[in-house]
Coordinates of C-alpha atoms in Angstrom, one line a residue:
X2 CA -42.4 1.8 -18.1
X3 CA -41.3 -1.7 -17.0
X4 CA -39.0 -1.8 -14.0
X5 CA -35.6 -3.4 -14.6
X6 CA -35.3 -6.8 -12.9
X7 CA -33.2 -6.7 -9.8
X8 CA -29.6 -7.7 -10.5
X9 CA -26.6 -8.8 -8.4
X10 CA -23.7 -6.5 -7.8
X11 CA -20.1 -7.6 -7.4
X12 CA -16.9 -5.9 -6.3
X13 CA -13.5 -7.5 -6.2
X14 CA -11.6 -6.7 -3.0
X15 CA -7.9 -7.0 -3.8
X16 CA -5.5 -7.8 -1.0
X17 CA -1.8 -8.2 -1.3
X18 CA -1.1 -11.6 -3.0
X19 CA -4.7 -12.7 -2.2
X20 CA -7.1 -12.5 0.7
X21 CA -5.9 -15.8 2.2
X22 CA -3.0 -15.3 4.6
X23 CA -1.0 -18.2 3.0
X24 CA -1.8 -17.2 -0.6
X25 CA 1.4 -15.3 -1.4
X26 CA 3.4 -18.5 -0.7
X27 CA 1.3 -20.8 -2.9
X28 CA 2.8 -21.9 -6.3
X29 CA -0.5 -21.0 -8.0
X30 CA -0.1 -17.3 -7.0
X31 CA 1.7 -14.8 -9.1
X32 CA 4.7 -13.2 -7.4
X33 CA 3.5 -10.1 -5.6
X34 CA 4.7 -7.0 -7.5
X35 CA 2.8 -4.3 -5.7
X36 CA 4.9 -1.4 -7.1
X37 CA 4.4 -2.6 -10.8
X38 CA 1.4 -1.2 -12.5
X39 CA 1.2 -4.2 -14.8
X40 CA 0.4 -6.4 -11.7
X41 CA -2.7 -4.2 -10.8
X42 CA -3.7 -3.9 -14.5
X43 CA -3.8 -7.7 -14.9
X44 CA -6.2 -8.0 -11.9
X45 CA -8.4 -5.1 -13.1
X46 CA -8.6 -6.5 -16.6
X47 CA -9.9 -9.9 -15.3
X48 CA -12.5 -8.1 -13.1
X49 CA -13.6 -6.0 -16.1
X50 CA -13.9 -9.1 -18.3
X51 CA -16.4 -10.4 -15.7
X52 CA -18.4 -7.1 -15.8
X53 CA -17.9 -6.6 -12.1
X54 CA -19.1 -3.3 -10.6
X55 CA -15.9 -2.2 -9.0
X56 CA -12.4 -3.0 -7.8
X57 CA -11.1 -1.7 -4.4
X58 CA -8.2 -2.1 -2.1
X59 CA -8.3 -1.5 1.7
X60 CA -5.9 1.0 3.1
X61 CA -4.1 2.0 6.3
X62 CA -1.6 4.9 6.5
X63 CA 1.0 2.7 8.4
X64 CA 3.2 -0.3 7.8
X65 CA 1.8 -3.4 9.5
X66 CA 4.0 -5.0 12.1
X67 CA 3.6 -8.3 10.1
X68 CA 5.8 -7.4 7.2
X69 CA 8.2 -10.2 8.1
X70 CA 5.5 -12.8 7.6
X71 CA 3.4 -11.5 4.6
X72 CA 3.5 -8.8 1.9
X73 CA 1.5 -6.0 3.4
X74 CA 2.9 -2.8 2.0
X75 CA 0.4 -0.5 0.4
X76 CA 0.7 2.1 -2.4
X77 CA -1.0 5.5 -1.9
X78 CA -4.7 4.9 -2.7
X79 CA -5.1 8.0 -4.8
X80 CA -2.0 7.2 -6.9
X81 CA -3.1 3.6 -7.5
X82 CA -6.7 4.4 -8.4
X83 CA -5.5 7.3 -10.6
X84 CA -3.2 5.0 -12.5
X85 CA -5.9 2.3 -12.9
X86 CA -8.4 4.9 -14.2
X87 CA -6.2 5.6 -17.2
X88 CA -5.8 1.9 -18.2
X89 CA -9.4 0.6 -17.6
X90 CA -12.5 1.5 -19.4
X91 CA -15.6 0.4 -17.5
X92 CA -15.0 -1.0 -14.1
X93 CA -15.7 1.2 -11.0
X94 CA -12.8 2.2 -8.8
X95 CA -13.3 2.6 -5.1
X96 CA -10.7 4.6 -3.3
X97 CA -10.3 3.9 0.5
X98 CA -9.6 7.1 2.5
X99 CA -9.7 7.6 6.2
X100 CA -11.7 10.4 7.9
X101 CA -9.4 10.3 10.9
X102 CA -6.1 11.1 9.1
X103 CA -7.3 13.4 6.3
X104 CA -9.1 16.8 5.9
X105 CA -12.4 17.1 4.2
X106 CA -11.3 19.6 1.5
X107 CA -8.4 17.5 0.4
X108 CA -10.5 14.3 0.2
X109 CA -13.3 16.1 -1.7
X110 CA -10.9 17.6 -4.2
X111 CA -8.9 14.4 -4.8
X112 CA -11.9 12.1 -5.2
X113 CA -13.7 14.6 -7.4
X114 CA -10.6 14.9 -9.5
X115 CA -10.4 11.1 -9.9
X116 CA -14.1 11.0 -10.8
X117 CA -13.6 13.5 -13.6
X118 CA -10.5 11.8 -15.0
X119 CA -12.2 8.3 -14.9
X120 CA -15.4 9.5 -16.6
X121 CA -17.5 9.1 -13.4
X122 CA -16.3 5.7 -12.2
X123 CA -15.1 6.5 -8.7
X124 CA -16.5 5.8 -5.2
X125 CA -15.1 6.7 -1.8
X126 CA -14.8 3.8 0.6
X127 CA -15.1 5.7 3.9
X128 CA -13.1 4.3 6.8
X129 CA -12.4 5.7 10.3
X130 CA -9.2 3.8 11.0
X131 CA -8.5 2.5 14.5
X132 CA -4.8 1.8 14.1
X133 CA -2.4 3.0 16.9
X134 CA 0.6 2.8 14.5
X135 CA -1.3 5.0 12.0
X136 CA -2.0 7.5 14.8
X137 CA 1.7 7.8 15.7
X138 CA 2.4 8.7 12.1
X139 CA 0.2 11.7 12.5
X140 CA 1.6 13.0 15.8
X141 CA -0.9 11.3 18.0
X142 CA -0.2 8.9 21.0
X143 CA -3.2 6.7 20.2
X144 CA -6.3 6.4 18.1
X145 CA -9.6 8.2 18.8
X146 CA -12.3 6.5 20.7
X147 CA -14.9 4.6 18.7
X148 CA -17.7 7.2 19.2
X149 CA -15.5 10.2 18.6
X150 CA -14.2 8.6 15.4
X151 CA -17.7 8.3 14.1
X152 CA -18.7 11.8 15.2
X153 CA -15.7 13.2 13.3
X154 CA -16.6 10.9 10.3
X155 CA -20.2 12.1 10.3
X156 CA -19.2 15.8 10.1
X157 CA -16.4 15.0 7.6
X158 CA -18.8 13.4 5.1
X159 CA -21.3 16.2 5.5
X160 CA -18.5 18.7 4.6
X161 CA -17.3 16.6 1.6
X162 CA -20.8 16.3 0.3
X163 CA -21.4 20.1 0.6
X164 CA -18.1 20.7 -1.2
X165 CA -19.1 18.3 -4.0
X166 CA -22.4 20.2 -4.4
X167 CA -20.8 23.7 -4.2
X168 CA -20.8 23.7 -8.0
X169 CA -24.3 23.3 -9.5
X170 CA -24.3 21.0 -12.5
X171 CA -24.9 23.8 -15.0
X172 CA -22.4 26.3 -13.5
X173 CA -20.0 26.0 -16.5
X174 CA -21.4 28.1 -19.4
X175 CA -18.3 28.0 -21.7
X176 CA -19.7 31.0 -23.5
X177 CA -16.8 32.0 -25.7
X178 CA -18.7 34.6 -27.7
X179 CA -19.9 36.4 -24.6
X180 CA -16.6 35.9 -22.7
X181 CA -18.2 34.1 -19.7
X182 CA -16.8 30.8 -18.7
X183 CA -18.8 30.1 -15.5
X184 CA -21.8 31.5 -13.8
X185 CA -20.3 32.2 -10.3
X186 CA -23.8 32.7 -8.9
X187 CA -24.1 28.9 -9.2
X188 CA -20.8 28.2 -7.3
X189 CA -21.3 28.5 -3.6
X190 CA -19.1 28.8 -0.5
X191 CA -20.3 26.3 2.1
X192 CA -19.3 28.3 5.2
X193 CA -19.2 25.2 7.4
X194 CA -18.3 25.5 11.1
X195 CA -18.7 22.5 13.3
X196 CA -17.1 20.5 16.1
X197 CA -14.1 19.3 14.1
X198 CA -13.9 21.4 11.0
X199 CA -14.2 24.9 9.7
X200 CA -14.3 25.0 5.9
X201 CA -15.3 28.0 3.8
X202 CA -15.3 26.5 0.3
X203 CA -16.3 26.3 -2.5
X204 CA -14.4 23.4 -4.1
X205 CA -12.1 24.3 -7.0
X206 CA -13.3 21.3 -9.0
X207 CA -16.6 21.3 -10.9
X208 CA -19.5 18.9 -10.1
X209 CA -19.0 15.2 -10.7
X210 CA -19.9 13.5 -13.9
X211 CA -22.2 11.3 -11.9
X212 CA -23.6 14.0 -9.6
X213 CA -21.4 12.9 -6.8
X214 CA -18.9 10.1 -6.4
X215 CA -20.6 7.1 -4.8
X216 CA -20.3 6.9 -1.0
X217 CA -19.3 3.4 0.3
X218 CA -18.9 2.4 3.9
X219 CA -18.3 -0.7 6.1
X220 CA -19.6 -0.7 9.6
X221 CA -21.7 -3.2 11.5
X222 CA -21.7 -1.8 15.0
X223 CA -24.8 0.2 16.1
X224 CA -23.0 3.4 15.5
X225 CA -21.6 2.2 12.2
X226 CA -25.1 1.1 11.0
X227 CA -26.6 4.5 11.9
X228 CA -23.7 6.2 10.0
X229 CA -24.3 4.0 7.0
X230 CA -28.1 4.7 7.1
X231 CA -27.4 8.4 7.0
X232 CA -24.6 8.6 4.4
X233 CA -23.7 5.4 2.6
X234 CA -25.1 4.3 -0.8
X235 CA -23.2 1.0 -0.8
X236 CA -22.5 -0.9 2.5
X237 CA -19.8 -3.6 2.8
X238 CA -20.4 -6.1 5.6
X239 CA -19.2 -9.4 7.0
X240 CA -22.0 -11.9 7.6
X241 CA -21.4 -15.7 8.0
X242 CA -24.9 -17.2 8.1
X243 CA -28.0 -16.6 6.1
X244 CA -30.0 -15.7 9.2
X245 CA -27.3 -13.2 10.3
X246 CA -27.3 -11.8 6.7
X247 CA -31.1 -11.4 6.7
X248 CA -31.2 -9.7 10.1
X249 CA -28.5 -7.2 9.1
X250 CA -30.1 -6.6 5.7
X251 CA -33.5 -5.9 7.2
X252 CA -32.2 -3.8 10.0
X253 CA -30.1 -1.5 7.8
X254 CA -32.8 -1.1 5.1
X255 CA -35.2 -0.1 7.9
X256 CA -32.8 2.4 9.3
X257 CA -32.3 3.9 5.9
X258 CA -36.0 4.1 5.3
X259 CA -36.6 5.8 8.7
X260 CA -34.1 8.5 7.5
X261 CA -36.3 9.1 4.4
X262 CA -34.1 7.2 2.0
X263 CA -35.2 4.8 -0.7
X264 CA -34.2 1.4 0.7
X265 CA -34.2 -0.1 -2.8
X266 CA -31.5 2.4 -3.9
X267 CA -29.3 1.5 -0.9
X268 CA -27.0 -1.5 -1.7
X269 CA -25.8 -4.1 0.9
X270 CA -22.8 -6.1 -0.3
X271 CA -21.6 -9.1 1.7
X272 CA -18.0 -10.3 1.8
X273 CA -17.4 -13.8 0.4
X274 CA -14.1 -15.6 -0.2
X275 CA -14.7 -19.0 -1.9
X276 CA -12.0 -21.5 -2.8
X277 CA -13.2 -22.9 -6.1
X278 CA -12.3 -26.2 -7.8
X279 CA -13.6 -28.3 -10.6
X280 CA -14.8 -30.8 -8.0
X281 CA -15.3 -30.5 -4.2
X282 CA -12.2 -32.7 -3.7
X283 CA -10.1 -30.3 -5.8
X284 CA -11.4 -27.3 -4.0
X285 CA -10.7 -28.9 -0.6
X286 CA -7.2 -29.9 -1.6
X287 CA -6.4 -26.3 -2.5
X288 CA -8.0 -25.1 0.8
X289 CA -5.8 -27.5 2.8
X290 CA -2.7 -26.4 1.0
X291 CA -3.4 -22.7 1.7
X292 CA -4.1 -23.5 5.4
X293 CA -0.7 -25.3 5.7
X294 CA 1.0 -22.2 4.4
X295 CA -0.4 -19.9 7.1
X296 CA 1.7 -18.8 10.1
X297 CA 0.0 -18.9 13.5
X298 CA 2.2 -16.0 14.6
X299 CA 0.7 -13.8 11.9
X300 CA -2.8 -15.0 12.7
X301 CA -2.4 -14.2 16.4
X302 CA -1.1 -10.7 15.5
X303 CA -4.1 -10.0 13.3
X304 CA -6.4 -11.3 16.0
X305 CA -4.8 -8.9 18.5
X306 CA -5.0 -6.0 16.1
X307 CA -8.7 -6.6 15.5
X308 CA -9.9 -7.4 19.0
X309 CA -7.3 -6.0 21.3
X310 CA -6.9 -9.5 22.8
X311 CA -3.6 -11.3 23.0
X312 CA -4.1 -15.1 22.8
X313 CA -0.4 -15.9 22.1
X314 CA 0.0 -17.7 25.4
X315 CA -2.8 -20.2 24.9
X316 CA -2.2 -23.7 23.3
X317 CA -3.1 -23.6 19.6
X318 CA -4.9 -27.0 19.8
X319 CA -6.9 -26.1 23.0
X320 CA -10.3 -24.4 23.0
X321 CA -10.7 -20.7 22.3
X322 CA -10.7 -19.0 25.8
X323 CA -14.0 -17.3 25.5
X324 CA -13.6 -15.5 28.8
X325 CA -10.8 -13.5 27.1
X326 CA -13.4 -11.9 25.0
X327 CA -15.2 -10.3 28.0
X328 CA -13.4 -7.0 27.4
X329 CA -14.4 -6.4 23.8
X330 CA -17.4 -4.3 24.7
X331 CA -15.0 -1.6 26.0
X332 CA -12.6 -2.1 23.1
X333 CA -12.3 1.1 21.0
X334 CA -11.1 -0.6 17.8
X335 CA -13.0 -2.9 15.4
X336 CA -16.1 -3.4 17.5
X337 CA -18.3 -5.2 15.0
X338 CA -15.5 -7.5 13.8
X339 CA -14.5 -8.3 17.3
X340 CA -18.1 -9.3 18.1
X341 CA -18.3 -11.5 15.0
X342 CA -15.1 -13.4 16.0
X343 CA -16.5 -14.0 19.5
X344 CA -19.8 -15.3 18.0
X345 CA -18.0 -17.5 15.6
X346 CA -15.9 -19.0 18.5
X347 CA -19.0 -19.6 20.6
X348 CA -21.2 -21.0 17.8
X349 CA -18.6 -23.4 16.3
X350 CA -16.7 -24.5 19.5
X351 CA -13.4 -24.4 17.6
X352 CA -9.8 -24.7 18.9
X353 CA -7.6 -21.6 18.7
X354 CA -5.8 -23.1 15.6
X355 CA -9.2 -23.7 13.9
X356 CA -10.2 -20.2 14.7
X357 CA -7.0 -18.9 13.1
X358 CA -7.7 -21.0 10.0
X359 CA -11.2 -19.6 9.7
X360 CA -9.9 -16.1 9.9
X361 CA -7.0 -16.7 7.6
X362 CA -9.3 -17.0 4.6
X363 CA -11.1 -13.7 4.8
X364 CA -10.7 -12.3 8.4
X365 CA -14.2 -13.2 9.4
X366 CA -16.0 -12.8 6.1
X367 CA -18.0 -15.7 4.7
X368 CA -15.9 -18.5 3.2
X369 CA -16.9 -21.5 1.1
X370 CA -15.0 -24.4 -0.5
X371 CA -16.7 -25.9 -3.5
X372 CA -17.5 -26.0 -7.2
X373 CA -18.6 -23.0 -9.3
X374 CA -22.2 -24.3 -9.2
X375 CA -22.1 -24.5 -5.4
X376 CA -20.7 -21.0 -5.1
X377 CA -23.3 -19.6 -7.6
X378 CA -26.1 -21.3 -5.6
X379 CA -24.9 -19.9 -2.3
X380 CA -24.9 -16.4 -3.9
X381 CA -28.3 -16.9 -5.4
X382 CA -29.8 -18.1 -2.1
X383 CA -28.6 -15.0 -0.2
X384 CA -29.7 -12.7 -3.0
X385 CA -33.2 -14.1 -3.4
X386 CA -33.8 -14.5 0.4
X387 CA -33.3 -10.9 1.6
X388 CA -29.7 -11.2 2.8
X389 CA -27.7 -9.3 0.2
X390 CA -27.9 -7.1 -2.9
X391 CA -24.5 -8.3 -4.0
X392 CA -21.1 -9.5 -2.8
X393 CA -17.6 -8.4 -2.3
X394 CA -15.6 -11.2 -3.9
X395 CA -12.4 -11.6 -2.0
X396 CA -10.0 -13.8 -4.2
X397 CA -8.2 -16.3 -2.0
X398 CA -5.1 -16.1 -4.2
X399 CA -4.3 -14.0 -7.3
X400 CA -4.9 -14.0 -10.1
X401 CA -6.2 -17.6 -10.3
X402 CA -9.0 -17.3 -7.7
X403 CA -10.4 -14.3 -9.6
X404 CA -10.2 -16.1 -12.9
X405 CA -12.1 -19.1 -11.4
X406 CA -14.8 -16.7 -10.3
X407 CA -15.1 -14.7 -13.5
X408 CA -14.9 -17.7 -15.8
X409 CA -16.7 -20.2 -13.7
X410 CA -19.2 -18.6 -11.4
X411 CA -20.2 -15.4 -13.3
X412 CA -21.5 -17.4 -16.4
X413 CA -23.7 -19.5 -14.2
X414 CA -25.3 -16.4 -12.6
X415 CA -25.7 -14.8 -16.1
X416 CA -27.5 -17.9 -17.3
X417 CA -29.8 -17.7 -14.3
X418 CA -30.6 -14.1 -15.2
X419 CA -29.1 -12.7 -12.0
X420 CA -26.2 -10.8 -13.4
X421 CA -25.5 -8.6 -16.4
X422 CA -23.8 -9.9 -19.6
X423 CA -22.5 -6.4 -20.6
X424 CA -22.1 -3.1 -18.8
X425 CA -25.3 -1.1 -19.2
X426 CA -23.8 2.3 -18.5
X427 CA -20.5 4.1 -18.0
X428 CA -20.5 5.4 -14.5
X429 CA -20.2 3.6 -11.1
X430 CA -23.8 4.8 -10.4
X431 CA -24.9 3.1 -13.5
X432 CA -23.3 -0.2 -12.4
X433 CA -24.8 0.0 -9.0
X434 CA -28.2 1.1 -10.3
X435 CA -28.0 4.2 -8.1
X436 CA -29.8 7.5 -9.0
X437 CA -27.9 10.8 -9.6
X438 CA -28.4 12.7 -6.3
X439 CA -30.0 16.1 -6.2
X440 CA -27.5 19.0 -5.9
X441 CA -28.1 20.6 -2.5
X442 CA -27.9 24.2 -3.8
X443 CA -29.8 23.6 -7.0
X444 CA -32.7 21.9 -5.2
X445 CA -32.8 24.6 -2.6
X446 CA -33.1 27.3 -5.3
X447 CA -35.8 25.2 -7.1
X448 CA -37.8 24.9 -3.9
X449 CA -37.5 28.7 -3.2

């Protein structure tokens, strides 16, 4: 049997109004109508037209303190993905849920339910959430320390996976003549007792149409990479140079292999937010217009939220005060993103205003200003040189930036034989070329 040629994978990361901080103000952007399903359907339909693997939204269970400066309100992720599952037919749907402010049984049940209702198109984007304002919405005075968040997340995912496996795939008999609906010997309590959770199970939802929903995670700290190597099937990451991407890719693939996993069935997806124009000049003009619409006050708030560092007292057109980053090793928030911002500042020798501009486009993810051919060539270079299995496309503004990508970049990659022309399966696992995992209880019985 001939192996299928390796193909790119693409998600679209939808942020309110667009991923660029100034996008919601730009005349090319649609008015932001987050509470209207038609707004989300329009974006999903464009992504599905491009045969992209999945659509996902980030999430935090708290209102950002920047609501005065940018639309940042967020609908409940389960409700939004549930609604999209009913009005889309093929594209995968990644639901972002925190292991810090949820319980394993609720998450396992909700995500499994969505997976059934969507026909097996759901993935869980696992986040640990380091937001102090979110913590205060759940009766806490502050967020958990970085290491504790990941210990909790590690056990949380173990419990969810056990609950998803608590029904063997053939547990439902539907024997009307014999009067037996399900073989309860194939439905198992999990009887979990650990540091953070005590869960008896089983789940009250049958096994997933795709074996299990796909596990997705974004973490580039050492702890985050070990977590990904144990659990994740798709890893989102921010890498700005080809060399950084290659190093991260090789490191994570090796970590997964050391844990007995098939590194070829473990996808690394890099964030990219290109600003695309028919010519370089057109693309640069749009990039300049978006930068002019940013608010330094907002950028400084985001920088403080990410790194814990307040640079509001420094001159915008002076150099980035690198000594202020000395404390990030002890910061309990976004460790990997904080380190990326410090490296960017050191490597490029930018002013504070220039740093805010670079972060405004995609918060530290890779950015590019150019033509569809230039964007396609950057993607091909990373894909063929061991730096990425695919990309999180982060539209600078909506819906136009997504249209530019789907109608401009995707056809070039299809012509080069690097991306599908049609969906080749129905489930998210089909799109990502991921195997159906063995059910824990069924495989144990088979071994016995």
